[in-house]
Amino acid sequence: MTMEAWGRVKDSLVKRIGKNNYTTWIEPLRLADLSEGVVRFEVPTTFFGDWVSRNFADHILSFLNAEGQSVGRIEFLVPTRPAVSEPAKPATRAKPAARARAVQDDELPGASLDARFTFDSFVVGKPNELAHAAARRVAEGGPVTFNPLFLYGGVGLGKTHLMHAIAHELQARQPHLRVLYLSAEQFMYRFVQALRDKQIMDFKEIFRSVDVLMVDDVQFIAGKDSTQEEFFHTFNALVDQNKQIVISADRAPGEIKDLEDRIKSRLQCGLVVDLHPTDYELRLGILQQKVEFYRQQYKGLEISSGVLEFLAHRITTNVRVLEGALTRLFAFASLVGREITLELAQDCLADILRASDRKLTIEEIQRKVAEHYNIRLSDMIGPKRLRNIARPRQVAMYLAKQLTPRSLPEIGRRFGGRDHTTIMHGVRKIEELMTSDSQLSDDLQLLRRLLQG
Ligand code: ADP
Ligand code: MG
């Protein structure tokens, strides 16, 4: 079976079993092989396999067969060596219903909103307080004070949650407003569809008639020229009419590669706020809030504050993973009829805890180092040789070698395709300077601490 076919099966599974179940139980499955009517998956633990088999085997089988694979049985293998799990990826959201529930007028081609993503359920802490305050302001629906509101930050830090919260709040306060929320991918999809069906005028009219436009994950349209062009015109038309626009992306406007400069500068015109990586307090706060839900769902199951603190301390990747861990922990404990203890958590979350240990990416290192030395992220990978840029770049190379398991050629690729000898030279240079340059060694110490949390 091809990976594409398995990908399609997974898409169907998301729709059938919901995003949470999917993230917790299906995403970690590694397709090992399919032959003679048996499909084999690698799973992190025996329990995990049992659970999937008990709850989702029928769905998996029926979707595989619908893909033309004749499969009668599923087997689960627990690798003796830890399965290499990829860093957590954003869960694929189930493809939304065709019509926006956000709008009264159901002609708008938006995405449906997640009822749980409200301001009430959003936990505010230092890393997200600015983004939250800005979102609140927009959600009041008063006169437009900044346009667009541009929210950016890494995966799973709450961008989508905040955007849905804005839509919910606007809907409640100002039901007459036409609020359109959709992902940049859906924007492109609608646009291409309109081109194909020769309905581009309708498309333009719809998008120009909304009061609030929210486009999620706008980095998606980078490099897609005609979609960008159309987005740019839509954007300008709305700004001219003084309509509010909210945009999210995984990085700052200036850092999105293959995005036209005129769009970048347009995006920077309003208020640009970032969601910082979570800190320990925020993670603990989120866990405490979410746990209420599980206490009710699994009556009688308790989780001590010690275990919550352990999770907040150890799972630093993102909030989505944190939630997944909680889901699995409660499901596991209730299934085996045991109390939630630290040992149980360590046992049943072994793969997540391992993945969390390996969380650091070269990108994050580059970002932090660029921030620290006040240079642009793009200069990290660019060709400039000026000392005040080359040195921080070497610092980032050194930290990438030290703090990630990546090889020199891999690091080279992420520094704009540099040769591995260049990376080696950079690493050596820093090692050499470190001993004599106390400022540099202080910088390194600080950066290391920041990066390892
Ligand atoms: P992003 O769009 O930035 O990738 P999401 O908004 O999809 O992230 O958030 C991922 C998950 O984490 C969602 O289930 C969301 O509800 C939850 N989440 C993120 N930040 C918070 C927060 N501050 N308080 C409560 N839940 C949060
Ligand atoms: Mg999102």
CSV table of C-alpha atoms and ligand atoms in Angstrom, one decimal:
chain,number,residue,atom,x,y,z
A,1,MET,CA,0.0,0.0,0.0
A,2,THR,CA,1.3,3.5,-0.8
A,3,MET,CA,1.7,6.1,1.8
A,4,GLU,CA,-0.8,8.2,-0.1
A,5,ALA,CA,-3.4,5.5,0.3
A,6,TRP,CA,-2.7,5.3,4.0
A,7,GLY,CA,-2.9,9.1,4.1
A,8,ARG,CA,-6.4,8.9,2.6
A,9,VAL,CA,-7.4,6.3,5.2
A,10,LYS,CA,-6.2,8.6,7.9
A,11,ASP,CA,-8.2,11.5,6.4
A,12,SER,CA,-11.3,9.3,6.6
A,13,LEU,CA,-10.5,8.3,10.1
A,14,VAL,CA,-10.3,11.9,11.3
A,15,LYS,CA,-13.7,12.5,10.1
A,16,ARG,CA,-15.1,9.4,11.6
A,17,ILE,CA,-13.6,9.4,15.1
A,18,GLY,CA,-12.9,13.1,15.7
A,19,LYS,CA,-9.8,15.1,16.0
A,20,ASN,CA,-8.9,14.2,19.6
A,21,ASN,CA,-9.2,10.5,19.2
A,22,TYR,CA,-7.3,10.8,15.9
A,23,THR,CA,-4.4,12.7,17.4
A,24,THR,CA,-4.2,10.4,20.4
A,25,TRP,CA,-4.6,7.0,18.8
A,26,ILE,CA,-4.1,7.1,15.1
A,27,GLU,CA,-1.3,9.6,14.5
A,28,PRO,CA,1.2,7.6,16.6
A,29,LEU,CA,0.6,4.4,14.5
A,30,ARG,CA,3.5,3.5,12.2
A,31,LEU,CA,2.5,1.5,9.2
A,32,ALA,CA,5.0,-1.4,9.2
A,33,ASP,CA,3.7,-3.6,6.4
A,34,LEU,CA,0.7,-5.0,4.6
A,35,SER,CA,0.7,-8.4,3.1
A,36,GLU,CA,-1.5,-11.4,2.8
A,37,GLY,CA,-4.5,-9.7,4.2
A,38,VAL,CA,-2.8,-8.6,7.4
A,39,VAL,CA,-1.8,-5.0,8.1
A,40,ARG,CA,0.9,-4.4,10.8
A,41,PHE,CA,1.4,-1.3,12.7
A,42,GLU,CA,4.1,-0.3,15.2
A,43,VAL,CA,2.7,1.0,18.4
A,44,PRO,CA,4.5,2.5,21.5
A,45,THR,CA,3.1,0.0,24.0
A,46,THR,CA,1.0,-3.1,24.1
A,47,PHE,CA,-1.8,-1.3,25.9
A,48,PHE,CA,-1.8,1.2,23.0
A,49,GLY,CA,-2.3,-1.6,20.5
A,50,ASP,CA,-5.1,-3.1,22.6
A,51,TRP,CA,-6.9,0.1,22.8
A,52,VAL,CA,-6.7,0.9,19.1
A,53,SER,CA,-7.7,-2.7,18.3
A,54,ARG,CA,-10.7,-2.5,20.6
A,55,ASN,CA,-12.0,0.9,19.5
A,56,PHE,CA,-10.9,1.6,16.0
A,57,ALA,CA,-10.0,-1.6,14.3
A,58,ASP,CA,-13.3,-1.9,12.5
A,59,HIS,CA,-13.0,1.7,11.1
A,60,ILE,CA,-9.4,1.1,10.0
A,61,LEU,CA,-10.3,-2.1,8.3
A,62,SER,CA,-13.3,-0.8,6.5
A,63,PHE,CA,-11.4,2.3,5.2
A,64,LEU,CA,-8.5,0.2,4.1
A,65,ASN,CA,-10.8,-2.0,2.2
A,66,ALA,CA,-12.6,1.0,0.7
A,67,GLU,CA,-9.1,2.0,-0.6
A,68,GLY,CA,-9.0,-1.3,-2.5
A,69,GLN,CA,-6.7,-3.1,0.0
A,70,SER,CA,-8.1,-6.5,0.9
A,71,VAL,CA,-7.3,-6.7,4.6
A,72,GLY,CA,-8.9,-8.9,7.1
A,73,ARG,CA,-6.8,-8.4,10.2
A,74,ILE,CA,-4.7,-5.9,12.1
A,75,GLU,CA,-1.6,-6.7,14.1
A,76,PHE,CA,0.3,-4.5,16.4
A,77,LEU,CA,4.0,-4.7,17.0
A,78,VAL,CA,5.8,-3.1,19.9
A,79,PRO,CA,9.3,-2.4,18.7
A,80,THR,CA,12.1,-3.5,21.0
A,81,ARG,CA,13.9,-0.4,20.3
A,82,PRO,CA,11.8,2.7,20.9
A,83,ALA,CA,9.9,3.6,17.8
A,84,VAL,CA,11.2,6.7,16.3
A,85,SER,CA,8.2,9.0,16.6
A,86,GLU,CA,8.2,12.2,14.6
A,87,PRO,CA,7.9,15.5,16.4
A,88,ALA,CA,4.3,16.2,17.0
A,89,LYS,CA,2.6,17.5,14.0
A,90,PRO,CA,-0.5,19.6,14.0
A,91,ALA,CA,-3.5,17.4,13.9
A,92,THR,CA,-5.2,17.5,10.6
A,93,ARG,CA,-8.5,19.0,11.3
A,94,ALA,CA,-11.5,17.2,10.0
A,95,LYS,CA,-12.5,18.9,6.7
A,96,PRO,CA,-15.1,21.4,7.7
A,97,ALA,CA,-18.6,21.4,6.6
A,98,ALA,CA,-19.2,23.4,3.5
A,99,ARG,CA,-21.1,26.2,5.2
A,100,ALA,CA,-20.0,28.4,8.0
A,101,ARG,CA,-21.9,28.0,11.1
A,102,ALA,CA,-20.4,31.3,12.1
A,103,VAL,CA,-22.7,33.3,9.9
A,104,GLN,CA,-26.4,33.9,9.8
A,105,ASP,CA,-26.3,34.3,6.1
A,106,ASP,CA,-25.2,30.8,5.1
A,107,GLU,CA,-23.8,31.9,1.8
A,108,LEU,CA,-20.3,32.3,3.2
A,109,PRO,CA,-17.8,29.6,2.3
A,110,GLY,CA,-16.1,29.4,5.7
A,111,ALA,CA,-15.1,26.7,8.0
A,112,SER,CA,-17.2,25.5,11.0
A,113,LEU,CA,-16.1,26.7,14.4
A,114,ASP,CA,-15.0,24.5,17.2
A,115,ALA,CA,-17.5,25.1,20.0
A,116,ARG,CA,-14.8,24.5,22.7
A,117,PHE,CA,-12.5,27.2,21.4
A,118,THR,CA,-13.9,30.2,23.4
A,119,PHE,CA,-12.3,32.9,25.5
A,120,ASP,CA,-13.6,31.2,28.6
A,121,SER,CA,-11.6,28.1,27.9
A,122,PHE,CA,-8.5,29.9,26.9
A,123,VAL,CA,-5.9,30.1,29.7
A,124,VAL,CA,-4.0,33.3,29.8
A,125,GLY,CA,-0.4,33.4,30.9
A,126,LYS,CA,2.7,35.5,30.2
A,127,PRO,CA,3.5,33.9,26.9
A,128,ASN,CA,0.1,34.7,25.3
A,129,GLU,CA,-1.3,37.6,27.2
A,130,LEU,CA,-0.7,40.2,24.5
A,131,ALA,CA,-2.2,38.0,21.8
A,132,HIS,CA,-5.1,37.3,24.1
A,133,ALA,CA,-5.7,41.0,24.8
A,134,ALA,CA,-5.5,41.9,21.1
A,135,ALA,CA,-8.0,39.1,20.3
A,136,ARG,CA,-10.3,40.4,23.0
A,137,ARG,CA,-10.2,43.8,21.6
A,138,VAL,CA,-11.1,42.7,18.1
A,139,ALA,CA,-13.9,40.5,19.5
A,140,GLU,CA,-15.6,43.6,20.9
A,141,GLY,CA,-16.4,44.5,17.4
A,142,GLY,CA,-16.0,48.2,18.0
A,143,PRO,CA,-14.3,50.6,15.6
A,144,VAL,CA,-11.3,49.0,13.8
A,145,THR,CA,-8.2,50.2,15.5
A,146,PHE,CA,-5.6,48.0,14.0
A,147,ASN,CA,-5.8,46.2,10.7
A,148,PRO,CA,-5.0,43.5,10.3
A,149,LEU,CA,-4.4,41.7,13.6
A,150,PHE,CA,-1.6,39.3,12.8
A,151,LEU,CA,-1.2,36.5,15.3
A,152,TYR,CA,1.8,34.2,14.9
A,153,GLY,CA,3.6,31.5,16.8
A,154,GLY,CA,4.6,27.8,16.7
A,155,VAL,CA,2.3,24.8,16.3
A,156,GLY,CA,-0.3,24.2,19.0
A,157,LEU,CA,0.1,27.5,20.9
A,158,GLY,CA,-3.5,28.6,20.5
A,159,LYS,CA,-3.7,30.6,17.3
A,160,THR,CA,-6.7,28.8,16.0
A,161,HIS,CA,-8.3,28.7,19.4
A,162,LEU,CA,-8.1,32.5,19.6
A,163,MET,CA,-9.5,33.0,16.2
A,164,HIS,CA,-12.5,30.8,16.9
A,165,ALA,CA,-12.9,32.6,20.2
A,166,ILE,CA,-13.1,35.9,18.3
A,167,ALA,CA,-15.7,34.5,15.9
A,168,HIS,CA,-17.8,33.1,18.7
A,169,GLU,CA,-17.7,36.3,20.7
A,170,LEU,CA,-18.5,38.5,17.7
A,171,GLN,CA,-21.4,36.3,16.9
A,172,ALA,CA,-22.8,36.6,20.3
A,173,ARG,CA,-22.3,40.4,20.6
A,174,GLN,CA,-23.0,41.5,17.1
A,175,PRO,CA,-25.1,38.9,15.4
A,176,HIS,CA,-25.6,41.1,12.3
A,177,LEU,CA,-21.9,41.0,11.4
A,178,ARG,CA,-20.8,38.7,8.6
A,179,VAL,CA,-17.9,36.9,10.1
A,180,LEU,CA,-15.9,34.6,7.8
A,181,TYR,CA,-13.3,32.3,9.2
A,182,LEU,CA,-11.3,29.9,7.1
A,183,SER,CA,-7.9,28.5,6.6
A,184,ALA,CA,-5.6,29.8,3.9
A,185,GLU,CA,-5.8,26.4,2.4
A,186,GLN,CA,-9.5,26.6,2.1
A,187,PHE,CA,-9.2,30.1,0.6
A,188,MET,CA,-7.0,28.7,-2.1
A,189,TYR,CA,-9.3,25.8,-2.6
A,190,ARG,CA,-12.3,28.0,-3.1
A,191,PHE,CA,-10.4,30.3,-5.3
A,192,VAL,CA,-9.2,27.4,-7.6
A,193,GLN,CA,-12.8,26.0,-7.6
A,194,ALA,CA,-14.2,29.4,-8.6
A,195,LEU,CA,-11.6,29.7,-11.4
A,196,ARG,CA,-12.5,26.2,-12.6
A,197,ASP,CA,-16.2,26.9,-12.5
A,198,LYS,CA,-15.9,30.3,-14.0
A,199,GLN,CA,-17.4,31.9,-11.0
A,200,ILE,CA,-14.6,34.2,-10.1
A,201,MET,CA,-16.9,37.3,-9.9
A,202,ASP,CA,-19.1,35.5,-7.3
A,203,PHE,CA,-16.0,34.6,-5.4
A,204,LYS,CA,-14.8,38.1,-5.3
A,205,GLU,CA,-18.2,39.4,-4.3
A,206,ILE,CA,-18.5,37.0,-1.4
A,207,PHE,CA,-15.1,37.7,0.0
A,208,ARG,CA,-15.5,41.5,-0.4
A,209,SER,CA,-18.9,41.5,1.3
A,210,VAL,CA,-17.9,40.3,4.8
A,211,ASP,CA,-17.4,42.4,7.8
A,212,VAL,CA,-14.7,40.4,9.4
A,213,LEU,CA,-12.4,38.1,7.6
A,214,MET,CA,-10.2,35.6,9.4
A,215,VAL,CA,-7.6,33.6,7.6
A,216,ASP,CA,-5.8,30.9,9.5
A,217,ASP,CA,-2.3,29.6,8.7
A,218,VAL,CA,-1.6,32.1,5.9
A,219,GLN,CA,1.9,30.8,5.4
A,220,PHE,CA,0.2,28.1,3.3
A,221,ILE,CA,-0.2,30.5,0.4
A,222,ALA,CA,3.5,31.3,0.2
A,223,GLY,CA,4.7,30.3,-3.2
A,224,LYS,CA,1.2,30.0,-4.7
A,225,ASP,CA,1.3,33.0,-6.9
A,226,SER,CA,-2.3,33.4,-8.2
A,227,THR,CA,-3.8,32.7,-4.8
A,228,GLN,CA,-1.5,35.3,-3.3
A,229,GLU,CA,-2.5,37.8,-5.9
A,230,GLU,CA,-6.2,37.2,-5.2
A,231,PHE,CA,-5.6,37.3,-1.4
A,232,PHE,CA,-3.9,40.6,-1.8
A,233,HIS,CA,-6.8,42.1,-3.7
A,234,THR,CA,-9.3,40.8,-1.2
A,235,PHE,CA,-7.3,42.1,1.6
A,236,ASN,CA,-7.0,45.6,0.2
A,237,ALA,CA,-10.6,45.8,-0.7
A,238,LEU,CA,-11.6,45.0,2.8
A,239,VAL,CA,-9.1,47.3,4.4
A,240,ASP,CA,-10.4,50.1,2.2
A,241,GLN,CA,-13.8,49.5,3.5
A,242,ASN,CA,-12.5,49.5,7.0
A,243,LYS,CA,-13.4,45.9,7.6
A,244,GLN,CA,-11.5,44.0,10.3
A,245,ILE,CA,-9.1,41.3,9.2
A,246,VAL,CA,-7.4,38.7,11.4
A,247,ILE,CA,-4.6,36.6,10.1
A,248,SER,CA,-2.5,33.8,11.7
A,249,ALA,CA,0.7,32.2,10.6
A,250,ASP,CA,3.4,30.1,12.1
A,251,ARG,CA,6.0,32.9,11.8
A,252,ALA,CA,6.2,36.7,11.5
A,253,PRO,CA,5.2,38.2,8.2
A,254,GLY,CA,8.7,39.2,7.3
A,255,GLU,CA,9.9,35.6,7.8
A,256,ILE,CA,7.5,33.9,5.5
A,257,LYS,CA,9.5,32.7,2.5
A,258,ASP,CA,8.0,33.1,-1.0
A,259,LEU,CA,5.5,35.6,0.1
A,260,GLU,CA,5.3,38.7,-2.0
A,261,ASP,CA,6.9,41.7,-0.4
A,262,ARG,CA,3.8,43.9,-1.0
A,263,ILE,CA,1.8,41.3,1.0
A,264,LYS,CA,4.4,41.1,3.7
A,265,SER,CA,4.3,44.8,4.2
A,266,ARG,CA,0.5,44.9,4.1
A,267,LEU,CA,0.4,42.3,6.8
A,268,GLN,CA,2.8,44.3,8.9
A,269,CYS,CA,0.7,47.4,8.8
A,270,GLY,CA,-1.6,46.5,11.6
A,271,LEU,CA,-0.8,44.9,14.9
A,272,VAL,CA,1.6,42.0,14.8
A,273,VAL,CA,1.7,39.9,18.0
A,274,ASP,CA,3.3,36.6,18.7
A,275,LEU,CA,2.3,33.7,21.0
A,276,HIS,CA,5.5,32.7,22.8
A,277,PRO,CA,6.2,29.1,23.6
A,278,THR,CA,4.4,28.0,26.7
A,279,ASP,CA,6.1,28.3,30.1
A,280,TYR,CA,5.7,26.0,33.0
A,281,GLU,CA,3.0,28.1,34.8
A,282,LEU,CA,0.9,28.3,31.7
A,283,ARG,CA,1.1,24.6,31.0
A,284,LEU,CA,0.1,23.8,34.5
A,285,GLY,CA,-2.8,26.3,34.3
A,286,ILE,CA,-4.0,24.7,31.1
A,287,LEU,CA,-3.8,21.2,32.6
A,288,GLN,CA,-5.7,22.3,35.7
A,289,GLN,CA,-8.4,23.7,33.5
A,290,LYS,CA,-8.6,20.7,31.2
A,291,VAL,CA,-8.6,18.2,34.0
A,292,GLU,CA,-12.0,19.4,35.2
A,293,PHE,CA,-13.5,18.0,32.0
A,294,TYR,CA,-11.9,14.6,32.5
A,295,ARG,CA,-12.9,14.4,36.2
A,296,GLN,CA,-16.5,14.7,35.1
A,297,GLN,CA,-16.1,12.3,32.2
A,298,TYR,CA,-14.3,9.6,34.2
A,299,LYS,CA,-16.2,9.9,37.5
A,300,GLY,CA,-14.1,8.6,40.4
A,301,LEU,CA,-10.8,9.0,38.7
A,302,GLU,CA,-8.5,11.5,40.4
A,303,ILE,CA,-5.2,12.9,39.3
A,304,SER,CA,-2.9,14.4,41.9
A,305,SER,CA,-1.3,17.8,41.5
A,306,GLY,CA,2.1,16.0,41.6
A,307,VAL,CA,1.3,14.2,38.3
A,308,LEU,CA,0.0,17.4,36.7
A,309,GLU,CA,3.2,19.2,37.7
A,310,PHE,CA,5.2,16.3,36.2
A,311,LEU,CA,3.4,16.6,32.9
A,312,ALA,CA,3.7,20.4,32.8
A,313,HIS,CA,7.4,20.0,33.5
A,314,ARG,CA,8.1,17.3,31.0
A,315,ILE,CA,5.8,17.9,28.1
A,316,THR,CA,7.0,21.2,26.7
A,317,THR,CA,6.3,20.8,23.0
A,318,ASN,CA,2.9,22.2,22.7
A,319,VAL,CA,-0.6,22.4,24.2
A,320,ARG,CA,-2.0,19.9,21.7
A,321,VAL,CA,0.4,17.2,22.9
A,322,LEU,CA,-0.3,18.1,26.5
A,323,GLU,CA,-4.0,17.6,25.9
A,324,GLY,CA,-3.4,14.3,24.1
A,325,ALA,CA,-1.4,13.1,27.1
A,326,LEU,CA,-4.2,13.9,29.5
A,327,THR,CA,-6.7,12.1,27.3
A,328,ARG,CA,-4.6,9.0,27.0
A,329,LEU,CA,-3.8,9.0,30.7
A,330,PHE,CA,-7.4,9.0,31.8
A,331,ALA,CA,-8.4,6.5,29.2
A,332,PHE,CA,-5.6,4.2,30.2
A,333,ALA,CA,-6.2,4.4,33.9
A,334,SER,CA,-9.9,3.8,33.5
A,335,LEU,CA,-9.4,0.9,31.2
A,336,VAL,CA,-6.9,-0.9,33.5
A,337,GLY,CA,-8.8,0.2,36.6
A,338,ARG,CA,-5.8,1.8,38.3
A,339,GLU,CA,-5.2,5.1,40.0
A,340,ILE,CA,-3.3,7.7,38.1
A,341,THR,CA,0.1,7.7,39.6
A,342,LEU,CA,3.5,9.0,38.5
A,343,GLU,CA,4.5,5.5,37.5
A,344,LEU,CA,1.4,5.0,35.4
A,345,ALA,CA,2.0,8.3,33.7
A,346,GLN,CA,5.6,7.4,32.9
A,347,ASP,CA,4.5,4.1,31.6
A,348,CYS,CA,1.6,5.0,29.4
A,349,LEU,CA,3.1,8.3,28.1
A,350,ALA,CA,6.6,6.9,27.4
A,351,ASP,CA,6.5,7.8,23.7
A,352,ILE,CA,5.3,11.3,24.3
A,353,LEU,CA,7.8,11.9,27.0
A,354,ARG,CA,10.6,10.7,24.7
A,355,ALA,CA,9.4,12.8,21.8
A,356,SER,CA,9.2,15.8,24.1
A,357,ASP,CA,12.8,15.3,25.1
A,358,ARG,CA,13.9,15.6,21.5
A,359,LYS,CA,11.8,18.6,20.9
A,360,LEU,CA,14.4,21.1,19.9
A,361,THR,CA,14.6,22.0,16.3
A,362,ILE,CA,17.3,23.8,14.3
A,363,GLU,CA,14.7,26.4,13.4
A,364,GLU,CA,14.0,27.2,17.0
A,365,ILE,CA,17.7,27.5,17.7
A,366,GLN,CA,18.1,29.9,14.8
A,367,ARG,CA,15.1,31.9,15.9
A,368,LYS,CA,16.3,32.3,19.5
A,369,VAL,CA,19.8,33.1,18.5
A,370,ALA,CA,18.6,35.7,16.0
A,371,GLU,CA,16.4,37.2,18.6
A,372,HIS,CA,19.2,37.3,21.1
A,373,TYR,CA,21.6,39.1,18.8
A,374,ASN,CA,19.0,41.2,17.2
A,375,ILE,CA,19.5,40.1,13.7
A,376,ARG,CA,16.9,38.8,11.2
A,377,LEU,CA,16.0,35.2,11.1
A,378,SER,CA,16.6,35.3,7.3
A,379,ASP,CA,20.2,36.4,7.9
A,380,MET,CA,20.8,33.1,9.7
A,381,ILE,CA,20.4,31.3,6.4
A,382,GLY,CA,21.4,34.1,4.1
A,383,PRO,CA,24.8,34.8,2.5
A,384,LYS,CA,26.0,37.9,4.5
A,385,ARG,CA,29.5,37.6,5.8
A,386,LEU,CA,29.6,40.6,8.1
A,387,ARG,CA,31.0,39.8,11.5
A,388,ASN,CA,27.9,40.9,13.4
A,389,ILE,CA,25.8,38.4,11.4
A,390,ALA,CA,28.4,35.6,10.8
A,391,ARG,CA,29.2,35.2,14.4
A,392,PRO,CA,25.6,34.7,15.6
A,393,ARG,CA,25.2,32.3,12.7
A,394,GLN,CA,28.1,30.3,14.0
A,395,VAL,CA,26.7,30.3,17.5
A,396,ALA,CA,23.5,28.9,16.1
A,397,MET,CA,25.5,26.2,14.2
A,398,TYR,CA,27.3,25.3,17.3
A,399,LEU,CA,24.1,25.0,19.4
A,400,ALA,CA,22.5,23.0,16.6
A,401,LYS,CA,25.3,20.5,16.7
A,402,GLN,CA,25.3,20.4,20.5
A,403,LEU,CA,21.6,20.3,21.2
A,404,THR,CA,20.1,18.3,18.4
A,405,PRO,CA,21.0,14.9,17.0
A,406,ARG,CA,21.4,16.3,13.5
A,407,SER,CA,24.4,15.6,11.4
A,408,LEU,CA,26.6,18.3,9.9
A,409,PRO,CA,25.2,17.9,6.4
A,410,GLU,CA,21.7,18.1,7.8
A,411,ILE,CA,22.6,21.2,9.7
A,412,GLY,CA,24.2,22.7,6.6
A,413,ARG,CA,21.0,22.2,4.7
A,414,ARG,CA,19.0,24.1,7.2
A,415,PHE,CA,21.5,27.0,7.1
A,416,GLY,CA,20.6,27.9,3.5
A,417,GLY,CA,22.3,24.8,1.9
A,418,ARG,CA,25.8,25.3,3.3
A,419,ASP,CA,28.4,22.7,3.0
A,420,HIS,CA,29.1,20.5,6.0
A,421,THR,CA,32.7,21.8,6.2
A,422,THR,CA,31.3,25.3,6.7
A,423,ILE,CA,29.3,24.0,9.6
A,424,MET,CA,32.3,22.2,11.1
A,425,HIS,CA,34.4,25.4,10.8
A,426,GLY,CA,31.7,27.4,12.5
A,427,VAL,CA,31.4,24.9,15.4
A,428,ARG,CA,35.2,24.8,15.9
A,429,LYS,CA,35.4,28.6,15.8
A,430,ILE,CA,32.9,28.9,18.6
A,431,GLU,CA,34.6,26.2,20.6
A,432,GLU,CA,37.8,28.1,20.2
A,433,LEU,CA,36.5,31.5,21.1
A,434,MET,CA,34.4,30.3,24.0
A,435,THR,CA,37.4,29.8,26.2
A,436,SER,CA,38.8,33.3,25.8
A,437,ASP,CA,35.7,35.3,25.2
A,438,SER,CA,33.6,35.5,28.4
A,439,GLN,CA,30.8,37.5,26.8
A,440,LEU,CA,30.4,34.7,24.2
A,441,SER,CA,30.4,32.0,26.9
A,442,ASP,CA,27.8,34.0,28.8
A,443,ASP,CA,25.7,34.2,25.7
A,444,LEU,CA,26.0,30.5,25.1
A,445,GLN,CA,25.0,29.7,28.6
A,446,LEU,CA,21.9,31.9,28.4
A,447,LEU,CA,20.8,30.6,25.1
A,448,ARG,CA,21.2,27.1,26.1
A,449,ARG,CA,19.0,27.8,29.2
A,450,LEU,CA,16.4,29.5,27.1
A,451,LEU,CA,16.3,26.7,24.5
A,452,GLN,CA,16.2,23.9,27.0
A,453,GLY,CA,13.6,25.5,29.1
B,1,ADP,P1,-2.4,26.5,16.8
B,1,ADP,O1,-3.5,27.0,15.9
B,1,ADP,O2,-1.6,27.6,17.3
B,1,ADP,O3,-1.6,25.4,16.1
B,1,ADP,P2,-4.6,25.6,18.4
B,1,ADP,O4,-5.3,26.8,18.6
B,1,ADP,O5,-5.1,24.6,17.5
B,1,ADP,O6,-3.0,25.8,18.1
B,1,ADP,O7,-4.4,24.9,19.9
B,1,ADP,C1,-4.0,23.5,20.1
B,1,ADP,C2,-4.8,23.0,21.2
B,1,ADP,O8,-4.3,23.5,22.4
B,1,ADP,C3,-6.3,23.3,21.1
B,1,ADP,O9,-7.0,22.2,21.6
B,1,ADP,C4,-6.4,24.5,22.1
B,1,ADP,O10,-7.7,24.5,22.7
B,1,ADP,C5,-5.4,24.2,23.1
B,1,ADP,N1,-4.8,25.4,23.7
B,1,ADP,C6,-3.8,26.2,23.2
B,1,ADP,N2,-3.5,27.2,23.9
B,1,ADP,C7,-4.4,27.2,25.0
B,1,ADP,C8,-4.7,28.0,26.1
B,1,ADP,N3,-3.9,29.1,26.4
B,1,ADP,N4,-5.7,27.7,26.9
B,1,ADP,C9,-6.4,26.5,26.7
B,1,ADP,N5,-6.2,25.7,25.7
B,1,ADP,C10,-5.2,26.0,24.8
B,2,MG,MG,-4.0,26.4,14.0
